[in-house]
Amino acid sequence: MGNWFSSRARDVRDVAKQEITDALIKSKLIDIKAHKKQRDEVIAMRMAVGRDQLHFSLGFYATMCVANVFRVVRYRRFELLPINHIPFIAGPIIFLYNVDACYGNKMERLNIEKETICRTEQHWFNRPIVLPISMEHDYRSLMRETNERLALLGCPPEPDWAVFSDHISDEDLWRSASPLSRVLHQQLRRRESAIIAAPEEADGIAADLGDLDSVKTMANTAIVVELDHVAREPR
């Protein structure tokens, strides 16, 4: 009888432990999803701000081109606008940019551009994040529960926001790297290989550095003693 109760208690404890573990993993998955969404929105907002600044820059250069065209037409010769006239064109454009940012609807337009980037464009940051394969079961369970709740509310199912295998291999990533990065990485690999292949040389370098540190310590101690001796001498 006692064995039966102990066995049942052990089973209940194991089930409770598994449920607690699953709940913790799902909570961590929700945190990862929230952090990913926050990161995606921050990067997308930076892109939106950069695009907005680019548009105003295009407006500035277009104004410069129009001013130069009118200048050529007026003076009947090809002569560009002097440099000292540029502040009179750039100043109002910068002023209008700040007015639009402070009192206009620039923030709303930036938010729309940010949402457009996140929802309709494909970039490295808004792709599904790669998670460890050990979290796949809990992720599938969480997505199934979420989609069931959305179905009850009449909402469309949520798309997958995580994968468990990277679609880019190390070789493909290496081929996509810039030539300078490949050269520098090769130099680092050669240096690491040389250190691994010659541990005695590495130990010798470490010993030399240790001796150098000892010499520096002795020199600093001698300087401190000498300064203390000078300070104690009567004047």
CSV table of N, CA, C and O in Angstrom, one decimal, residues 18-116:
chain,number,residue,atom,x,y,z
A,18,GLN,N,7.0,18.5,-15.0
A,18,GLN,CA,7.0,18.7,-16.4
A,18,GLN,C,6.1,19.9,-16.8
A,18,GLN,O,6.4,20.7,-17.7
A,19,GLU,N,4.9,20.0,-16.1
A,19,GLU,CA,4.0,21.1,-16.4
A,19,GLU,C,4.7,22.5,-16.1
A,19,GLU,O,4.6,23.5,-16.8
A,20,ILE,N,5.4,22.5,-15.0
A,20,ILE,CA,6.1,23.8,-14.6
A,20,ILE,C,7.2,24.1,-15.6
A,20,ILE,O,7.4,25.2,-16.0
A,21,THR,N,7.9,23.0,-16.0
A,21,THR,CA,9.0,23.3,-17.0
A,21,THR,C,8.4,23.8,-18.3
A,21,THR,O,9.0,24.7,-18.9
A,22,ASP,N,7.3,23.2,-18.7
A,22,ASP,CA,6.7,23.6,-20.0
A,22,ASP,C,6.2,25.1,-19.9
A,22,ASP,O,6.3,25.9,-20.8
A,23,ALA,N,5.6,25.4,-18.7
A,23,ALA,CA,5.1,26.7,-18.5
A,23,ALA,C,6.3,27.8,-18.5
A,23,ALA,O,6.2,28.9,-19.1
A,24,LEU,N,7.4,27.4,-17.9
A,24,LEU,CA,8.6,28.3,-17.9
A,24,LEU,C,9.1,28.5,-19.3
A,24,LEU,O,9.5,29.6,-19.7
A,25,ILE,N,9.2,27.4,-20.1
A,25,ILE,CA,9.7,27.5,-21.4
A,25,ILE,C,8.8,28.4,-22.3
A,25,ILE,O,9.2,29.2,-23.1
A,26,LYS,N,7.5,28.2,-22.1
A,26,LYS,CA,6.5,29.0,-22.9
A,26,LYS,C,6.6,30.4,-22.5
A,26,LYS,O,6.5,31.3,-23.4
A,27,SER,N,6.8,30.7,-21.2
A,27,SER,CA,7.0,32.1,-20.8
A,27,SER,C,8.3,32.7,-21.4
A,27,SER,O,8.3,33.8,-21.8
A,28,LYS,N,9.3,31.9,-21.4
A,28,LYS,CA,10.6,32.4,-22.1
A,28,LYS,C,10.4,32.6,-23.6
A,28,LYS,O,10.9,33.6,-24.1
A,29,LEU,N,9.6,31.7,-24.2
A,29,LEU,CA,9.3,31.9,-25.6
A,29,LEU,C,8.5,33.2,-25.9
A,29,LEU,O,8.8,33.9,-26.9
A,30,ILE,N,7.6,33.5,-25.0
A,30,ILE,CA,6.8,34.8,-25.1
A,30,ILE,C,7.8,36.0,-25.0
A,30,ILE,O,7.6,37.0,-25.7
A,31,ASP,N,8.7,35.9,-24.0
A,31,ASP,CA,9.7,37.0,-23.9
A,31,ASP,C,10.6,37.1,-25.1
A,31,ASP,O,10.8,38.2,-25.5
A,32,ILE,N,11.0,36.0,-25.7
A,32,ILE,CA,11.8,36.1,-26.9
A,32,ILE,C,11.0,36.7,-28.0
A,32,ILE,O,11.6,37.5,-28.8
A,33,LYS,N,9.8,36.3,-28.1
A,33,LYS,CA,8.9,36.9,-29.2
A,33,LYS,C,8.8,38.4,-29.0
A,33,LYS,O,8.9,39.2,-30.0
A,34,ALA,N,8.6,38.8,-27.8
A,34,ALA,CA,8.4,40.3,-27.5
A,34,ALA,C,9.7,41.0,-27.8
A,34,ALA,O,9.7,42.1,-28.4
A,35,HIS,N,10.8,40.5,-27.4
A,35,HIS,CA,12.1,41.1,-27.6
A,35,HIS,C,12.4,41.2,-29.1
A,35,HIS,O,13.0,42.2,-29.6
A,36,LYS,N,12.1,40.1,-29.9
A,36,LYS,CA,12.3,40.1,-31.3
A,36,LYS,C,11.4,41.2,-32.0
A,36,LYS,O,11.9,41.9,-32.9
A,37,LYS,N,10.2,41.3,-31.6
A,37,LYS,CA,9.3,42.3,-32.1
A,37,LYS,C,9.8,43.7,-31.8
A,37,LYS,O,9.8,44.6,-32.7
A,38,GLN,N,10.3,43.9,-30.6
A,38,GLN,CA,10.9,45.2,-30.3
A,38,GLN,C,12.1,45.5,-31.1
A,38,GLN,O,12.3,46.7,-31.6
A,39,ARG,N,13.0,44.5,-31.3
A,39,ARG,CA,14.2,44.8,-32.1
A,39,ARG,C,13.9,45.1,-33.5
A,39,ARG,O,14.4,46.0,-34.1
A,40,ASP,N,12.9,44.3,-34.1
A,40,ASP,CA,12.5,44.5,-35.5
A,40,ASP,C,12.0,45.9,-35.6
A,40,ASP,O,12.3,46.6,-36.6
A,41,GLU,N,11.1,46.4,-34.7
A,41,GLU,CA,10.6,47.7,-34.8
A,41,GLU,C,11.6,48.8,-34.7
A,41,GLU,O,11.5,49.8,-35.4
A,42,VAL,N,12.6,48.6,-33.8
A,42,VAL,CA,13.7,49.6,-33.7
A,42,VAL,C,14.5,49.7,-35.0
A,42,VAL,O,14.7,50.9,-35.5
A,43,ILE,N,14.9,48.6,-35.5
A,43,ILE,CA,15.6,48.6,-36.8
A,43,ILE,C,14.8,49.2,-37.9
A,43,ILE,O,15.3,50.0,-38.7
A,44,ALA,N,13.5,48.8,-38.0
A,44,ALA,CA,12.7,49.3,-39.1
A,44,ALA,C,12.5,50.8,-38.9
A,44,ALA,O,12.4,51.5,-39.9
A,45,MET,N,12.3,51.3,-37.7
A,45,MET,CA,12.2,52.8,-37.5
A,45,MET,C,13.5,53.5,-37.9
A,45,MET,O,13.4,54.6,-38.5
A,46,ARG,N,14.6,52.9,-37.7
A,46,ARG,CA,15.9,53.6,-38.1
A,46,ARG,C,15.9,53.6,-39.7
A,46,ARG,O,16.3,54.6,-40.2
A,47,MET,N,15.4,52.6,-40.3
A,47,MET,CA,15.4,52.6,-41.8
A,47,MET,C,14.4,53.6,-42.2
A,47,MET,O,14.6,54.3,-43.2
A,48,ALA,N,13.2,53.7,-41.6
A,48,ALA,CA,12.2,54.7,-42.0
A,48,ALA,C,12.8,56.1,-41.8
A,48,ALA,O,12.6,57.0,-42.7
A,49,VAL,N,13.5,56.4,-40.7
A,49,VAL,CA,14.1,57.7,-40.5
A,49,VAL,C,15.1,58.0,-41.6
A,49,VAL,O,15.2,59.1,-42.2
A,50,GLY,N,15.9,57.0,-41.9
A,50,GLY,CA,16.9,57.2,-43.0
A,50,GLY,C,16.3,57.5,-44.3
A,50,GLY,O,16.8,58.3,-45.1
A,51,ARG,N,15.2,56.8,-44.6
A,51,ARG,CA,14.5,57.0,-45.9
A,51,ARG,C,13.9,58.4,-45.9
A,51,ARG,O,14.0,59.1,-47.0
A,52,ASP,N,13.4,58.9,-44.8
A,52,ASP,CA,12.8,60.2,-44.8
A,52,ASP,C,13.9,61.3,-45.0
A,52,ASP,O,13.7,62.3,-45.7
A,53,GLN,N,15.0,61.1,-44.3
A,53,GLN,CA,16.1,62.0,-44.5
A,53,GLN,C,16.6,62.0,-46.0
A,53,GLN,O,17.0,63.0,-46.5
A,54,LEU,N,16.6,60.8,-46.6
A,54,LEU,CA,17.0,60.7,-48.0
A,54,LEU,C,16.0,61.5,-48.9
A,54,LEU,O,16.5,62.2,-49.8
A,55,HIS,N,14.8,61.4,-48.6
A,55,HIS,CA,13.8,62.1,-49.4
A,55,HIS,C,14.0,63.6,-49.3
A,55,HIS,O,13.9,64.3,-50.3
A,56,PHE,N,14.3,64.1,-48.1
A,56,PHE,CA,14.5,65.6,-47.9
A,56,PHE,C,15.8,65.9,-48.6
A,56,PHE,O,15.9,67.0,-49.2
A,57,SER,N,16.8,65.1,-48.6
A,57,SER,CA,18.0,65.3,-49.3
A,57,SER,C,17.8,65.4,-50.8
A,57,SER,O,18.4,66.3,-51.5
A,58,LEU,N,16.9,64.5,-51.3
A,58,LEU,CA,16.6,64.6,-52.7
A,58,LEU,C,15.9,65.9,-53.1
A,58,LEU,O,16.1,66.5,-54.1
A,59,GLY,N,15.0,66.4,-52.1
A,59,GLY,CA,14.4,67.7,-52.3
A,59,GLY,C,15.4,68.8,-52.4
A,59,GLY,O,15.3,69.7,-53.2
A,60,PHE,N,16.4,68.7,-51.5
A,60,PHE,CA,17.5,69.8,-51.5
A,60,PHE,C,18.2,69.8,-52.9
A,60,PHE,O,18.4,70.8,-53.5
A,61,TYR,N,18.6,68.6,-53.3
A,61,TYR,CA,19.4,68.5,-54.6
A,61,TYR,C,18.5,68.9,-55.8
A,61,TYR,O,19.0,69.5,-56.7
A,62,ALA,N,17.2,68.6,-55.7
A,62,ALA,CA,16.3,69.0,-56.8
A,62,ALA,C,16.2,70.5,-56.8
A,62,ALA,O,16.2,71.1,-57.9
A,63,THR,N,16.1,71.1,-55.6
A,63,THR,CA,16.0,72.6,-55.6
A,63,THR,C,17.3,73.2,-56.1
A,63,THR,O,17.3,74.2,-56.9
A,64,MET,N,18.4,72.6,-55.8
A,64,MET,CA,19.7,73.1,-56.3
A,64,MET,C,19.7,73.0,-57.9
A,64,MET,O,20.2,73.9,-58.6
A,65,CYS,N,19.3,71.9,-58.4
A,65,CYS,CA,19.2,71.7,-59.9
A,65,CYS,C,18.3,72.7,-60.5
A,65,CYS,O,18.7,73.3,-61.6
A,66,VAL,N,17.2,73.0,-59.9
A,66,VAL,CA,16.2,73.9,-60.5
A,66,VAL,C,16.8,75.3,-60.5
A,66,VAL,O,16.7,76.1,-61.4
A,67,ALA,N,17.5,75.7,-59.3
A,67,ALA,CA,18.1,77.0,-59.2
A,67,ALA,C,19.2,77.2,-60.3
A,67,ALA,O,19.4,78.2,-60.9
A,68,ASN,N,20.0,76.1,-60.5
A,68,ASN,CA,21.1,76.2,-61.5
A,68,ASN,C,20.5,76.3,-62.9
A,68,ASN,O,21.0,77.1,-63.8
A,69,VAL,N,19.4,75.6,-63.2
A,69,VAL,CA,18.8,75.8,-64.5
A,69,VAL,C,18.3,77.2,-64.7
A,69,VAL,O,18.5,77.8,-65.8
A,70,PHE,N,17.6,77.8,-63.7
A,70,PHE,CA,17.1,79.1,-63.9
A,70,PHE,C,18.3,80.1,-64.0
A,70,PHE,O,18.2,81.1,-64.8
A,71,ARG,N,19.4,79.8,-63.4
A,71,ARG,CA,20.6,80.7,-63.5
A,71,ARG,C,21.2,80.6,-64.9
A,71,ARG,O,21.5,81.6,-65.5
A,72,VAL,N,21.2,79.4,-65.4
A,72,VAL,CA,21.8,79.3,-66.8
A,72,VAL,C,20.8,80.0,-67.8
A,72,VAL,O,21.3,80.6,-68.8
A,73,VAL,N,19.5,79.8,-67.6
A,73,VAL,CA,18.6,80.4,-68.6
A,73,VAL,C,18.7,81.9,-68.5
A,73,VAL,O,18.6,82.7,-69.5
A,74,ARG,N,18.8,82.5,-67.3
A,74,ARG,CA,18.9,83.9,-67.1
A,74,ARG,C,20.1,84.5,-67.7
A,74,ARG,O,20.1,85.6,-68.4
A,75,TYR,N,21.3,84.0,-67.4
A,75,TYR,CA,22.5,84.6,-67.8
A,75,TYR,C,23.0,84.1,-69.1
A,75,TYR,O,24.1,84.5,-69.6
A,76,ARG,N,22.3,83.1,-69.7
A,76,ARG,CA,22.7,82.6,-71.1
A,76,ARG,C,24.1,82.0,-71.1
A,76,ARG,O,24.7,82.0,-72.2
A,77,ARG,N,24.5,81.5,-70.0
A,77,ARG,CA,25.8,80.8,-70.0
A,77,ARG,C,25.7,79.8,-68.9
A,77,ARG,O,25.0,79.9,-67.9
A,78,PHE,N,26.6,78.7,-69.0
A,78,PHE,CA,26.6,77.7,-68.0
A,78,PHE,C,27.5,78.1,-66.9
A,78,PHE,O,28.7,78.1,-67.0
A,79,GLU,N,26.8,78.5,-65.8
A,79,GLU,CA,27.5,78.9,-64.6
A,79,GLU,C,26.7,78.4,-63.4
A,79,GLU,O,25.6,78.8,-63.2
A,80,LEU,N,27.4,77.6,-62.6
A,80,LEU,CA,26.7,77.0,-61.4
A,80,LEU,C,26.5,78.0,-60.3
A,80,LEU,O,27.2,79.1,-60.3
A,81,LEU,N,25.6,77.7,-59.4
A,81,LEU,CA,25.3,78.6,-58.3
A,81,LEU,C,26.5,78.7,-57.4
A,81,LEU,O,27.1,77.6,-57.1
A,82,PRO,N,26.9,79.8,-57.0
A,82,PRO,CA,28.1,80.0,-56.1
A,82,PRO,C,27.8,79.2,-54.8
A,82,PRO,O,26.7,79.0,-54.3
A,83,ILE,N,28.9,78.9,-54.1
A,83,ILE,CA,28.8,78.1,-52.9
A,83,ILE,C,28.2,78.9,-51.8
A,83,ILE,O,27.5,78.4,-50.9
A,84,ASN,N,28.4,80.3,-51.8
A,84,ASN,CA,27.8,81.1,-50.7
A,84,ASN,C,26.3,81.2,-50.8
A,84,ASN,O,25.7,81.8,-49.9
A,85,HIS,N,25.7,80.7,-51.9
A,85,HIS,CA,24.2,80.7,-52.0
A,85,HIS,C,23.6,79.4,-51.4
A,85,HIS,O,22.4,79.4,-51.2
A,86,ILE,N,24.4,78.4,-51.1
A,86,ILE,CA,23.9,77.1,-50.7
A,86,ILE,C,23.2,77.3,-49.3
A,86,ILE,O,22.1,76.7,-49.1
A,87,PRO,N,23.8,78.0,-48.3
A,87,PRO,CA,23.0,78.1,-47.0
A,87,PRO,C,21.6,78.7,-47.2
A,87,PRO,O,20.7,78.4,-46.4
A,88,PHE,N,21.4,79.6,-48.2
A,88,PHE,CA,20.1,80.2,-48.3
A,88,PHE,C,19.1,79.1,-48.9
A,88,PHE,O,17.9,79.4,-48.8
A,89,ILE,N,19.6,78.0,-49.4
A,89,ILE,CA,18.7,77.0,-49.9
A,89,ILE,C,18.6,75.8,-48.8
A,89,ILE,O,17.5,75.3,-48.5
A,90,ALA,N,19.7,75.5,-48.2
A,90,ALA,CA,19.7,74.4,-47.2
A,90,ALA,C,19.1,74.8,-46.0
A,90,ALA,O,18.4,74.0,-45.3
A,91,GLY,N,19.2,76.1,-45.6
A,91,GLY,CA,18.6,76.5,-44.3
A,91,GLY,C,17.1,76.4,-44.3
A,91,GLY,O,16.6,75.8,-43.3
A,92,PRO,N,16.4,76.9,-45.3
A,92,PRO,CA,14.9,76.7,-45.2
A,92,PRO,C,14.5,75.2,-45.3
A,92,PRO,O,13.5,74.8,-44.7
A,93,ILE,N,15.2,74.4,-46.0
A,93,ILE,CA,14.8,73.0,-46.1
A,93,ILE,C,15.0,72.3,-44.7
A,93,ILE,O,14.2,71.5,-44.3
A,94,ILE,N,16.1,72.6,-44.0
A,94,ILE,CA,16.3,72.0,-42.7
A,94,ILE,C,15.3,72.6,-41.7
A,94,ILE,O,14.7,71.8,-40.9
A,95,PHE,N,14.9,73.9,-41.9
A,95,PHE,CA,13.9,74.4,-41.0
A,95,PHE,C,12.5,73.7,-41.3
A,95,PHE,O,11.8,73.4,-40.3
A,96,LEU,N,12.2,73.5,-42.5
A,96,LEU,CA,10.9,72.8,-42.8
A,96,LEU,C,10.9,71.4,-42.3
A,96,LEU,O,9.9,70.9,-41.9
A,97,TYR,N,12.1,70.8,-42.4
A,97,TYR,CA,12.2,69.4,-41.8
A,97,TYR,C,11.9,69.4,-40.4
A,97,TYR,O,11.1,68.5,-39.9
A,98,ASN,N,12.5,70.3,-39.6
A,98,ASN,CA,12.2,70.3,-38.2
A,98,ASN,C,10.8,70.7,-37.8
A,98,ASN,O,10.2,70.2,-36.9
A,99,VAL,N,10.2,71.6,-38.6
A,99,VAL,CA,8.8,72.0,-38.4
A,99,VAL,C,7.9,70.8,-38.6
A,99,VAL,O,7.0,70.6,-37.9
A,100,ASP,N,8.2,70.1,-39.7
A,100,ASP,CA,7.4,68.9,-40.0
A,100,ASP,C,7.5,67.9,-38.9
A,100,ASP,O,6.6,67.2,-38.5
A,101,ALA,N,8.7,67.7,-38.3
A,101,ALA,CA,9.0,66.7,-37.2
A,101,ALA,C,8.3,67.2,-35.9
A,101,ALA,O,7.8,66.3,-35.2
A,102,CYS,N,8.3,68.5,-35.7
A,102,CYS,CA,7.7,69.0,-34.4
A,102,CYS,C,6.2,69.2,-34.4
A,102,CYS,O,5.5,68.9,-33.4
A,103,TYR,N,5.7,69.7,-35.5
A,103,TYR,CA,4.3,70.2,-35.5
A,103,TYR,C,3.5,69.5,-36.7
A,103,TYR,O,2.3,69.7,-36.7
A,104,GLY,N,4.2,68.8,-37.5
A,104,GLY,CA,3.5,68.1,-38.6
A,104,GLY,C,3.2,66.6,-38.3
A,104,GLY,O,3.1,66.2,-37.1
A,105,ASN,N,2.9,65.9,-39.3
A,105,ASN,CA,2.6,64.5,-39.1
A,105,ASN,C,3.7,63.5,-39.6
A,105,ASN,O,3.5,62.4,-40.1
A,106,LYS,N,4.9,64.0,-39.4
A,106,LYS,CA,6.1,63.2,-39.7
A,106,LYS,C,6.1,61.9,-38.9
A,106,LYS,O,6.5,60.8,-39.4
A,107,MET,N,5.8,62.0,-37.6
A,107,MET,CA,5.9,60.8,-36.8
A,107,MET,C,4.9,59.7,-37.3
A,107,MET,O,5.2,58.5,-37.3
A,108,GLU,N,3.7,60.2,-37.7
A,108,GLU,CA,2.7,59.2,-38.2
A,108,GLU,C,3.2,58.6,-39.5
A,108,GLU,O,3.1,57.4,-39.7
A,109,ARG,N,3.8,59.4,-40.4
A,109,ARG,CA,4.4,58.9,-41.6
A,109,ARG,C,5.5,57.9,-41.4
A,109,ARG,O,5.6,56.9,-42.0
A,110,LEU,N,6.4,58.2,-40.4
A,110,LEU,CA,7.4,57.3,-40.0
A,110,LEU,C,6.9,56.0,-39.5
A,110,LEU,O,7.4,54.9,-39.8
A,111,ASN,N,5.8,56.1,-38.7
A,111,ASN,CA,5.3,54.9,-38.1
A,111,ASN,C,4.7,54.0,-39.2
A,111,ASN,O,4.8,52.8,-39.2
A,112,ILE,N,4.0,54.6,-40.2
A,112,ILE,CA,3.5,53.9,-41.4
A,112,ILE,C,4.6,53.2,-42.2
A,112,ILE,O,4.5,52.1,-42.6
A,113,GLU,N,5.7,54.0,-42.4
A,113,GLU,CA,6.8,53.4,-43.1
A,113,GLU,C,7.4,52.2,-42.3
A,113,GLU,O,7.8,51.2,-42.9
A,114,LYS,N,7.5,52.4,-41.0
A,114,LYS,CA,8.0,51.3,-40.2
A,114,LYS,C,7.2,50.1,-40.2
A,114,LYS,O,7.7,48.9,-40.4
A,115,GLU,N,5.9,50.2,-40.2
A,115,GLU,CA,5.0,49.1,-40.3
A,115,GLU,C,5.1,48.4,-41.7
A,115,GLU,O,5.0,47.2,-41.8
A,116,THR,N,5.2,49.3,-42.7
A,116,THR,CA,5.4,48.7,-44.1
A,116,THR,C,6.6,47.9,-44.2
A,116,THR,O,6.6,46.8,-44.8
